[in-house]
Coordinates of C-alpha atoms in Angstrom, one line a residue:
Chain A
M1154 CA -90.4 -111.9 50.2
K1155 CA -91.8 -108.4 50.0
H1156 CA -95.3 -108.2 48.5
N1157 CA -98.1 -105.7 48.4
Y1158 CA -101.2 -107.1 49.9
K1159 CA -104.8 -105.9 49.2
M1160 CA -107.4 -106.6 51.8
T1161 CA -111.1 -106.0 52.4
V1162 CA -111.9 -105.0 55.9
S1163 CA -115.3 -104.7 57.7
Y1164 CA -115.7 -103.0 61.0
D1165 CA -118.2 -101.8 63.5
G1166 CA -116.9 -98.3 64.1
T1167 CA -118.8 -97.6 67.3
S1168 CA -115.7 -97.9 69.6
Y1169 CA -113.1 -96.2 67.3
Y1170 CA -111.9 -92.7 66.6
G1171 CA -112.2 -93.5 62.9
W1172 CA -109.9 -95.1 60.4
E1173 CA -106.9 -92.9 60.5
H1174 CA -104.2 -92.6 63.1
Q1175 CA -104.9 -89.9 65.7
P1176 CA -102.4 -88.1 67.9
G1177 CA -102.1 -89.7 71.3
Q1178 CA -103.3 -93.3 72.1
K1179 CA -106.7 -93.1 70.6
M1180 CA -108.1 -96.3 69.1
T1181 CA -108.3 -96.3 65.3
I1182 CA -108.9 -99.0 62.8
Q1183 CA -105.6 -98.3 61.0
G1184 CA -103.8 -98.4 64.3
K1185 CA -105.2 -101.8 65.2
L1186 CA -104.3 -103.3 61.9
E1187 CA -100.7 -101.9 62.0
T1188 CA -100.2 -103.1 65.5
V1189 CA -101.3 -106.6 64.7
L1190 CA -99.2 -106.8 61.5
T1191 CA -96.1 -105.3 63.1
R1192 CA -96.3 -107.9 65.9
M1193 CA -96.8 -110.7 63.3
L1194 CA -93.6 -109.7 61.5
E1195 CA -91.7 -109.4 64.8
A1196 CA -92.8 -112.9 65.7
E1197 CA -91.7 -114.2 62.3
H1198 CA -88.4 -112.3 62.2
G1199 CA -87.6 -112.3 65.9
D1200 CA -84.8 -114.8 65.6
D1201 CA -83.4 -114.2 62.1
G1202 CA -81.9 -110.8 62.8
T1203 CA -84.0 -108.9 60.3
E1204 CA -85.0 -105.6 61.6
V1205 CA -88.8 -105.1 61.5
T1206 CA -89.9 -101.6 60.6
P1207 CA -93.4 -100.6 61.6
V1208 CA -95.8 -101.3 58.8
T1209 CA -98.2 -98.7 57.2
V1210 CA -101.6 -99.8 56.1
I1211 CA -103.1 -97.5 53.4
G1212 CA -106.9 -97.3 53.4
A1213 CA -109.1 -96.3 50.5
G1214 CA -110.7 -93.6 52.6
R1215 CA -110.6 -92.2 56.1
T1216 CA -113.9 -92.9 57.8
D1217 CA -114.8 -90.6 60.7
A1218 CA -115.1 -91.6 64.3
G1219 CA -118.1 -93.9 64.8
V1220 CA -118.6 -94.6 61.0
H1221 CA -118.8 -98.3 60.0
A1222 CA -117.5 -100.2 56.9
R1223 CA -118.8 -103.4 55.2
A1224 CA -116.0 -103.4 52.7
M1225 CA -113.1 -100.9 53.2
T1226 CA -110.2 -101.7 50.8
A1227 CA -106.7 -101.3 52.2
N1228 CA -103.2 -102.3 51.1
V1229 CA -99.9 -102.9 52.9
I1230 CA -96.4 -104.0 52.0
L1231 CA -95.2 -106.9 54.1
D1232 CA -91.9 -108.7 54.1
T1233 CA -93.0 -112.2 55.1
E1234 CA -92.8 -115.9 54.1
M1235 CA -96.3 -116.5 55.4
S1236 CA -99.1 -117.4 52.9
E1237 CA -102.0 -115.2 52.2
Q1238 CA -104.3 -117.4 54.3
E1239 CA -101.8 -117.5 57.2
I1240 CA -101.6 -113.7 57.3
Q1241 CA -105.4 -113.4 57.1
R1242 CA -105.9 -116.0 59.9
Y1243 CA -103.3 -114.3 62.1
M1244 CA -104.9 -110.9 61.7
N1245 CA -108.4 -112.3 62.4
R1246 CA -107.1 -114.2 65.4
Y1247 CA -105.5 -111.1 67.0
L1248 CA -107.8 -108.3 65.9
P1249 CA -110.8 -107.4 68.2
D1250 CA -114.1 -108.9 67.1
D1251 CA -115.4 -105.6 65.8
I1252 CA -112.8 -105.7 62.9
S1253 CA -112.6 -108.5 60.4
I1254 CA -110.3 -109.2 57.4
D1255 CA -112.7 -110.6 54.9
E1256 CA -110.3 -111.0 52.0
L1257 CA -106.5 -110.7 51.7
R1258 CA -104.5 -111.3 48.5
I1259 CA -101.1 -110.4 47.0
C1260 CA -101.7 -107.6 44.5
A1261 CA -99.6 -105.6 42.0
D1262 CA -96.7 -103.6 43.6
R1263 CA -98.1 -100.4 42.1
F1264 CA -101.6 -100.9 43.6
H1265 CA -102.5 -98.0 46.0
S1266 CA -105.9 -98.4 47.6
R1267 CA -106.4 -94.6 48.0
F1268 CA -105.0 -93.1 44.8
M1269 CA -106.4 -95.8 42.6
A1270 CA -110.0 -95.8 44.0
R1271 CA -112.4 -94.8 41.3
G1272 CA -115.5 -94.6 43.4
K1273 CA -117.0 -95.3 46.8
T1274 CA -120.5 -96.2 47.9
Y1275 CA -121.7 -95.0 51.3
R1276 CA -125.1 -95.8 52.9
Y1277 CA -126.7 -93.6 55.5
T1278 CA -129.5 -95.5 57.4
C1279 CA -132.3 -93.9 59.3
W1280 CA -135.2 -95.4 61.2
Y1281 CA -138.6 -93.9 62.0
S1282 CA -141.4 -95.6 63.9
P1283 CA -144.5 -93.6 64.9
E1284 CA -144.7 -95.9 68.0
G1285 CA -141.1 -95.4 69.0
A1286 CA -140.1 -99.0 68.2
L1287 CA -136.4 -99.6 67.7
P1288 CA -134.5 -102.0 65.5
V1289 CA -132.8 -103.7 68.4
F1290 CA -130.4 -105.8 66.4
E1291 CA -129.3 -102.9 64.2
R1292 CA -129.6 -100.1 66.7
K1293 CA -125.9 -99.2 66.7
Y1294 CA -126.0 -98.7 62.9
V1295 CA -129.0 -96.5 62.4
T1296 CA -129.9 -92.9 63.3
V1297 CA -133.4 -92.7 64.9
L1298 CA -135.6 -89.9 63.5
D1299 CA -138.3 -88.4 65.6
R1300 CA -140.6 -87.8 62.6
M1301 CA -141.0 -89.0 59.1
P1302 CA -139.3 -86.8 56.4
D1303 CA -141.0 -86.3 53.0
L1304 CA -138.9 -88.5 50.8
Q1305 CA -140.2 -86.8 47.6
K1306 CA -138.7 -83.5 48.7
M1307 CA -135.4 -85.2 49.6
K1308 CA -135.3 -86.9 46.2
R1309 CA -135.9 -83.6 44.5
A1310 CA -133.0 -82.0 46.4
A1311 CA -130.7 -84.9 45.8
E1312 CA -131.1 -84.6 42.0
D1313 CA -129.4 -81.2 42.1
L1314 CA -126.5 -82.5 44.1
T1315 CA -125.6 -85.2 41.6
G1316 CA -123.1 -84.4 38.9
M1317 CA -119.8 -82.5 39.2
H1318 CA -119.9 -79.7 41.6
D1319 CA -117.8 -77.7 44.0
F1320 CA -118.9 -79.2 47.3
R1321 CA -117.2 -76.6 49.6
S1322 CA -120.6 -76.0 51.3
F1323 CA -120.6 -79.7 52.2
C1324 CA -117.0 -79.9 53.5
G1325 CA -116.3 -80.3 57.2
N1326 CA -112.8 -79.0 56.9
S1327 CA -112.9 -75.2 56.7
H1328 CA -109.2 -74.9 56.1
M1329 CA -109.3 -77.2 53.0
K1330 CA -106.8 -75.8 50.6
K1331 CA -107.1 -78.3 47.8
S1332 CA -109.9 -78.5 45.3
T1333 CA -113.4 -79.2 46.7
V1334 CA -114.8 -80.3 43.3
R1335 CA -116.2 -83.8 43.4
V1336 CA -118.5 -86.0 41.3
I1337 CA -121.6 -87.7 42.7
D1338 CA -123.0 -90.2 40.3
A1339 CA -126.1 -91.1 42.2
I1340 CA -128.0 -90.6 45.4
D1341 CA -130.7 -93.2 46.0
I1342 CA -133.3 -92.6 48.7
R1343 CA -135.7 -95.4 49.7
Q1344 CA -137.9 -96.6 52.4
R1345 CA -138.4 -100.2 53.5
G1346 CA -140.6 -100.6 56.5
C1347 CA -139.3 -98.2 59.2
F1348 CA -135.8 -98.0 57.5
I1349 CA -135.0 -95.0 55.3
T1350 CA -131.7 -95.3 53.4
I1351 CA -129.7 -92.7 51.5
T1352 CA -127.1 -94.4 49.3
V1353 CA -124.5 -92.1 47.8
H1354 CA -122.1 -93.2 45.0
G1355 CA -119.3 -90.8 44.0
S1356 CA -115.7 -90.6 42.8
G1357 CA -114.5 -89.3 46.1
F1358 CA -115.7 -87.4 49.2
L1359 CA -114.6 -84.5 51.3
Q1360 CA -114.4 -84.6 55.1
N1361 CA -117.9 -85.2 56.6
M1362 CA -119.3 -84.7 53.1
V1363 CA -121.8 -87.6 53.1
R1364 CA -123.0 -86.8 56.6
I1365 CA -123.5 -83.1 55.7
I1366 CA -125.4 -84.0 52.5
C1367 CA -127.6 -86.3 54.6
G1368 CA -128.2 -83.7 57.3
T1369 CA -129.1 -81.2 54.6
L1370 CA -131.4 -83.6 52.8
L1371 CA -133.2 -84.5 56.0
E1372 CA -133.8 -80.7 56.7
T1373 CA -135.4 -80.6 53.2
G1374 CA -137.5 -83.6 54.1
Y1375 CA -138.7 -81.9 57.2
G1376 CA -139.8 -78.9 55.2
R1377 CA -137.2 -76.6 56.8
R1378 CA -135.4 -76.1 53.6
D1379 CA -136.5 -75.6 50.0
P1380 CA -135.9 -78.7 47.8
E1381 CA -135.1 -76.3 45.0
S1382 CA -132.3 -74.5 46.9
M1383 CA -129.4 -76.9 46.4
G1384 CA -128.1 -75.1 43.4
A1385 CA -127.8 -71.8 45.4
L1386 CA -126.3 -73.7 48.3
L1387 CA -123.6 -75.2 46.1
E1388 CA -122.8 -71.9 44.6
A1389 CA -122.5 -70.2 48.0
R1390 CA -119.5 -72.4 48.9
D1391 CA -120.2 -71.8 52.6
R1392 CA -120.4 -74.7 55.1
K1393 CA -122.5 -72.5 57.4
L1394 CA -125.4 -72.5 55.0
A1395 CA -125.7 -76.3 54.7
G1396 CA -127.5 -78.5 57.2
P1397 CA -126.0 -80.2 60.3
T1398 CA -123.6 -83.1 60.1
A1399 CA -125.8 -86.2 60.5
P1400 CA -124.7 -88.5 63.4
A1401 CA -121.8 -90.9 62.5
K1402 CA -123.5 -94.1 63.7
G1403 CA -125.9 -94.2 60.7
L1404 CA -123.1 -94.1 58.1
T1405 CA -121.5 -97.2 56.6
L1406 CA -119.0 -97.4 53.8
L1407 CA -120.4 -100.2 51.6
S1408 CA -117.7 -100.6 48.9
V1409 CA -114.8 -99.1 47.0
D1410 CA -114.5 -99.5 43.2
Y1411 CA -111.3 -99.7 41.2
Chain B
M943 CA -160.9 -99.4 81.7
K944 CA -159.3 -102.8 82.2
H945 CA -158.2 -104.5 79.0
N946 CA -156.0 -107.4 78.0
Y947 CA -153.2 -106.2 75.7
K948 CA -151.2 -108.4 73.3
M949 CA -147.8 -107.2 72.3
T950 CA -144.9 -108.3 70.1
V951 CA -141.5 -107.7 71.7
S952 CA -138.0 -107.9 70.1
Y953 CA -134.9 -107.9 72.2
D954 CA -131.2 -108.4 72.1
G955 CA -130.8 -110.8 75.0
T956 CA -127.0 -110.2 75.5
S957 CA -127.3 -108.3 78.7
Y958 CA -130.2 -110.1 80.3
Y959 CA -130.7 -113.2 82.5
G960 CA -133.4 -114.3 80.2
W961 CA -137.1 -113.6 79.9
E962 CA -138.4 -114.7 83.3
H963 CA -138.1 -113.1 86.7
Q964 CA -135.1 -114.3 88.6
P965 CA -134.5 -114.3 92.4
G966 CA -132.6 -111.2 93.4
Q967 CA -132.2 -108.1 91.3
K968 CA -131.1 -109.7 88.1
M969 CA -132.1 -108.0 84.9
T970 CA -134.7 -109.9 82.9
I971 CA -136.9 -108.9 80.0
Q972 CA -140.1 -109.6 81.9
G973 CA -138.8 -107.5 84.8
K974 CA -138.0 -104.5 82.6
L975 CA -141.5 -104.6 81.0
E976 CA -143.3 -104.9 84.3
T977 CA -141.3 -102.1 85.9
V978 CA -142.0 -99.7 83.0
L979 CA -145.7 -100.6 82.9
T980 CA -146.1 -100.3 86.7
R981 CA -144.5 -96.9 86.6
M982 CA -146.8 -95.9 83.8
L983 CA -149.9 -96.8 85.8
E984 CA -148.6 -95.0 88.9
A985 CA -148.0 -91.9 86.8
E986 CA -151.6 -92.1 85.5
H987 CA -153.3 -93.0 88.7
G988 CA -151.0 -91.1 91.1
D989 CA -153.6 -88.4 91.8
D990 CA -156.9 -90.2 91.5
G991 CA -156.5 -92.4 94.6
T992 CA -156.6 -95.7 92.6
E993 CA -154.2 -98.2 94.1
V994 CA -151.8 -99.6 91.5
T995 CA -151.0 -103.2 91.9
P996 CA -147.8 -104.4 90.2
V997 CA -148.6 -105.7 86.7
T998 CA -147.7 -109.2 85.4
V999 CA -146.5 -109.6 81.9
I1000 CA -147.1 -113.2 80.5
G1001 CA -144.7 -114.3 77.8
A1002 CA -145.3 -117.0 75.2
G1003 CA -142.1 -118.7 76.4
R1004 CA -139.2 -118.2 78.7
T1005 CA -136.0 -117.6 76.7
D1006 CA -132.8 -118.4 78.5
A1007 CA -130.1 -115.9 79.6
G1008 CA -128.4 -114.5 76.5
V1009 CA -131.1 -115.7 74.0
H1010 CA -132.6 -113.1 71.6
A1011 CA -136.1 -112.6 70.2
R1012 CA -137.3 -111.1 67.0
A1013 CA -141.0 -111.5 67.8
M1014 CA -141.8 -112.8 71.3
T1015 CA -145.6 -112.5 72.0
A1016 CA -146.7 -111.4 75.5
N1017 CA -149.9 -110.2 77.1
V1018 CA -150.7 -108.1 80.1
I1019 CA -153.9 -106.8 81.8
L1020 CA -153.8 -103.0 82.3
D1021 CA -156.3 -100.7 83.9
T1022 CA -155.7 -97.5 82.0
E1023 CA -157.4 -94.8 79.9
M1024 CA -154.4 -94.5 77.6
S1025 CA -154.7 -95.5 74.0
E1026 CA -152.8 -98.5 72.5
Q1027 CA -150.4 -96.1 70.7
E1028 CA -149.8 -94.1 73.9
I1029 CA -149.0 -97.2 75.9
Q1030 CA -146.7 -98.5 73.1
R1031 CA -144.9 -95.1 72.9
Y1032 CA -144.5 -94.8 76.7
M1033 CA -143.0 -98.3 76.8
N1034 CA -140.6 -97.6 74.0
R1035 CA -139.6 -94.3 75.5
Y1036 CA -138.7 -95.8 78.9
L1037 CA -137.4 -99.2 77.9
P1038 CA -133.7 -99.6 77.2
D1039 CA -132.7 -99.7 73.5
D1040 CA -132.1 -103.4 73.5
I1041 CA -135.9 -104.1 74.0
S1042 CA -138.6 -102.8 71.6
I1043 CA -142.4 -103.1 71.6
D1044 CA -143.1 -103.6 67.9
E1045 CA -146.9 -104.0 68.2
L1046 CA -149.4 -103.5 71.0
R1047 CA -153.2 -104.1 70.7
I1048 CA -156.2 -104.8 72.9
C1049 CA -157.0 -108.5 72.6
A1050 CA -159.7 -110.8 73.9
D1051 CA -159.9 -111.1 77.7
R1052 CA -159.3 -114.8 77.4
F1053 CA -156.1 -114.5 75.3
H1054 CA -153.2 -116.1 77.2
S1055 CA -149.9 -115.8 75.3
R1056 CA -148.4 -119.0 76.8
F1057 CA -151.3 -121.4 77.1
M1058 CA -152.7 -120.5 73.7
A1059 CA -149.4 -120.6 71.7
R1060 CA -149.7 -123.3 69.1
G1061 CA -146.1 -123.3 67.9
K1062 CA -142.8 -121.5 68.0
T1063 CA -140.0 -121.0 65.6
Y1064 CA -136.4 -120.7 66.8
R1065 CA -133.3 -120.1 64.7
Y1066 CA -129.8 -121.1 65.7
T1067 CA -127.2 -119.2 63.7
C1068 CA -123.6 -120.4 63.4
W1069 CA -120.7 -118.9 61.4
Y1070 CA -117.7 -120.6 60.0
S1071 CA -114.9 -118.9 58.0
P1072 CA -111.7 -120.9 57.1
E1073 CA -109.8 -117.5 57.3
G1074 CA -111.2 -116.6 60.7
A1075 CA -113.3 -113.7 59.4
L1076 CA -116.2 -112.6 61.6
P1077 CA -119.6 -111.1 60.8
V1078 CA -118.8 -107.9 62.7
F1079 CA -122.4 -106.5 62.6
E1080 CA -124.0 -109.8 63.7
R1081 CA -121.2 -111.0 66.0
K1082 CA -123.4 -110.9 69.1
Y1083 CA -126.1 -113.1 67.5
V1084 CA -124.0 -116.0 66.1
T1085 CA -121.9 -118.8 67.4
V1086 CA -118.6 -119.0 65.7
L1087 CA -117.5 -122.6 64.8
D1088 CA -113.8 -123.6 64.4
R1089 CA -114.5 -126.0 61.6
M1090 CA -117.2 -126.7 59.0
P1091 CA -119.7 -129.4 60.0
D1092 CA -121.1 -131.9 57.5
L1093 CA -124.6 -130.5 56.8
Q1094 CA -125.8 -133.7 55.2
K1095 CA -125.1 -135.7 58.4
M1096 CA -126.8 -133.0 60.4
K1097 CA -129.9 -133.1 58.1
R1098 CA -130.0 -136.9 58.4
A1099 CA -129.9 -136.8 62.2
A1100 CA -132.5 -134.0 62.2
E1101 CA -135.0 -136.1 60.3
D1102 CA -135.2 -138.6 63.2
L1103 CA -135.9 -135.8 65.7
T1104 CA -138.9 -134.5 63.9
G1105 CA -142.3 -135.8 64.9
M1106 CA -143.7 -136.5 68.3
H1107 CA -141.1 -137.9 70.7
D1108 CA -140.2 -138.0 74.4
F1109 CA -137.4 -135.4 74.4
R1110 CA -136.2 -136.1 78.0
S1111 CA -132.7 -136.6 76.6
F1112 CA -132.9 -133.0 75.3
C1113 CA -134.2 -131.5 78.5
G1114 CA -132.0 -129.2 80.6
N1115 CA -134.1 -129.6 83.7
S1116 CA -133.3 -133.0 85.2
H1117 CA -136.0 -132.6 87.8
M1118 CA -138.7 -132.2 85.2
K1119 CA -141.8 -133.9 86.6
K1120 CA -144.3 -133.1 83.8
S1121 CA -144.4 -134.8 80.4
T1122 CA -141.4 -134.3 78.3
V1123 CA -143.2 -135.4 75.1
R1124 CA -143.2 -132.6 72.4
V1125 CA -143.7 -132.3 68.7
I1126 CA -141.1 -130.9 66.3
D1127 CA -142.7 -130.2 62.9
A1128 CA -139.5 -129.3 61.0
I1129 CA -135.8 -128.7 61.4
D1130 CA -134.4 -126.8 58.5
I1131 CA -130.6 -126.7 58.1
R1132 CA -129.0 -124.4 55.5
Q1133 CA -125.9 -122.6 54.6
R1134 CA -125.6 -119.1 53.1
G1135 CA -122.0 -118.0 52.7
C1136 CA -120.4 -118.4 56.1
F1137 CA -123.7 -118.6 57.9
I1138 CA -125.2 -121.9 58.9
T1139 CA -128.7 -121.8 60.3
I1140 CA -130.7 -124.4 62.1
T1141 CA -134.4 -123.4 62.2
V1142 CA -136.7 -125.4 64.4
H1143 CA -140.4 -125.3 64.4
G1144 CA -142.4 -127.1 67.1
S1145 CA -145.4 -127.1 69.3
G1146 CA -143.4 -126.3 72.4
F1147 CA -140.0 -126.8 73.8
L1148 CA -138.5 -128.0 77.1
Q1149 CA -135.8 -126.1 78.9
N1150 CA -132.6 -125.7 76.8
M1151 CA -134.2 -128.1 74.3
V1152 CA -133.3 -126.2 71.1
R1153 CA -129.8 -125.5 72.3
I1154 CA -129.2 -129.2 73.2
I1155 CA -130.6 -130.3 69.8
C1156 CA -128.2 -127.9 68.1
G1157 CA -125.3 -129.0 70.2
T1158 CA -126.1 -132.7 69.4
L1159 CA -126.6 -132.0 65.6
L1160 CA -123.3 -130.2 65.5
E1161 CA -121.5 -133.2 67.1
T1162 CA -123.1 -135.3 64.4
G1163 CA -121.8 -132.8 61.7
Y1164 CA -118.3 -133.0 63.2
G1165 CA -118.4 -136.8 62.8
R1166 CA -118.3 -137.4 66.6
R1167 CA -121.8 -139.0 66.7
D1168 CA -123.6 -141.3 64.3
P1169 CA -126.3 -139.5 62.3
E1170 CA -128.4 -142.8 62.7
S1171 CA -128.2 -142.7 66.5
M1172 CA -131.0 -140.2 67.2
G1173 CA -133.7 -142.9 67.7
A1174 CA -131.6 -144.6 70.4
L1175 CA -130.8 -141.3 72.0
L1176 CA -134.5 -140.4 72.2
E1177 CA -135.3 -143.8 73.7
A1178 CA -132.6 -143.6 76.3
R1179 CA -134.3 -140.6 78.0
D1180 CA -131.0 -139.5 79.5
R1181 CA -129.7 -135.9 79.2
K1182 CA -126.1 -137.1 79.7
L1183 CA -126.1 -139.0 76.5
A1184 CA -127.0 -136.0 74.3
G1185 CA -124.5 -133.4 73.1
P1186 CA -123.6 -130.1 74.9
T1187 CA -126.0 -127.2 75.2
A1188 CA -125.0 -124.9 72.3
P1189 CA -124.1 -121.3 73.4
A1190 CA -127.1 -119.0 74.1
K1191 CA -125.9 -116.1 71.9
G1192 CA -126.6 -118.0 68.6
L1193 CA -130.3 -118.6 69.5
T1194 CA -133.2 -116.3 68.5
L1195 CA -136.9 -116.8 68.9
L1196 CA -138.3 -115.8 65.5
S1197 CA -142.0 -116.1 66.0
V1198 CA -144.9 -117.6 68.0
D1199 CA -148.0 -118.9 66.2
Y1200 CA -151.6 -118.9 67.6

């Protein structure tokens, strides 16, 4: 039976070249999932003469190299007699231990995890300790700052980035031909002990957009950029005028809404 | 000036042969701390003719190879003009990123982190998912179970282990000549989602004692051992009659009380 399966995937992106297939043999999350699923179908259909075509896993978004996910949504069409639980168990058994299938269910044939995503929440996590202490258990998922940014300035700048804007200044792909207009619903900045988190919820994001926003907000927090300058930066539509792309390891896709 | 310094250390024990010095060149937490501190004193006293004797860091306990700590307490006598913050920063700068000095303060000369420890709290963390999912961000700090233990049975057995007992049956050192009597104040067992934690608070612990207790409680939870049999097991004073030593990676020293 052919069904469309929806799954929730968590991964530690440290060792991967991001979600999406890359030219060559580079390790990607999508690639790992497809390899395991194709092998699963080959094992099932090996004797019954059915030809197994390589499967395509569609992800809600394409996280960059080194970016993590707590709940990426993906879907895949599979021709199998296996139950949902059998598929999930098979995948978890053969996937490396930095990728986990946390849910897997048959969904409507028309469900498309990318086109139907209504919003995504990303969290960027920073760490600052005046004494140079490190969060040893979370060290691969945070960006360590060498001084404390002024969160009030960052919050002020973040306000002007929310809403519908042309985010071309915050787009990592300089050859982007399609619209660079996106909607950010909320940017929440908070501190808890040595952790500083920037949580961004929006309808969709351009390449590197969250990381460029975070790099720009941090520059504002360090006093190197006027918190009132975001409007002009958006209007300029020039990537070179925004801040640096913040390091990938601090970024985690928290969830996808439908 | 010579002072006694008390510090709180967190570490990811995955890559270490435990806290305490080992024969040969094996990597230990104590060894790393002492190397960095000795180098620090050599850098300070290199020109003033003072001879630097290698420092000795005293830890509250000796965690096994692969065991982690959120707040190990240690103390060390240092002859330095550096401030507390300067020492802490130096250590954090030169220690690897799986060890962090989270606090460092001058303490009373008579303070001894091991002899004066009144109690310790250890947490053993297990994970069970019927679908084989994994906690990708905590995967190095949990022991994955292949079935769900009966927590009621484990709690029943744990009750009989609390109090003052001769824990020789739970001692990993068969040549132990000193008293094997210890006091366990509480064993708390709980489930939160797929996580199952066993938190043990006691006055002090024998070698491998927490891990043997956890291995024995899990056997009880799997129905392979009678929850009512702990009294007889304690009385037998025979390590061979207790359960297996649970894997080190699931164990974390949470705190030390004084």
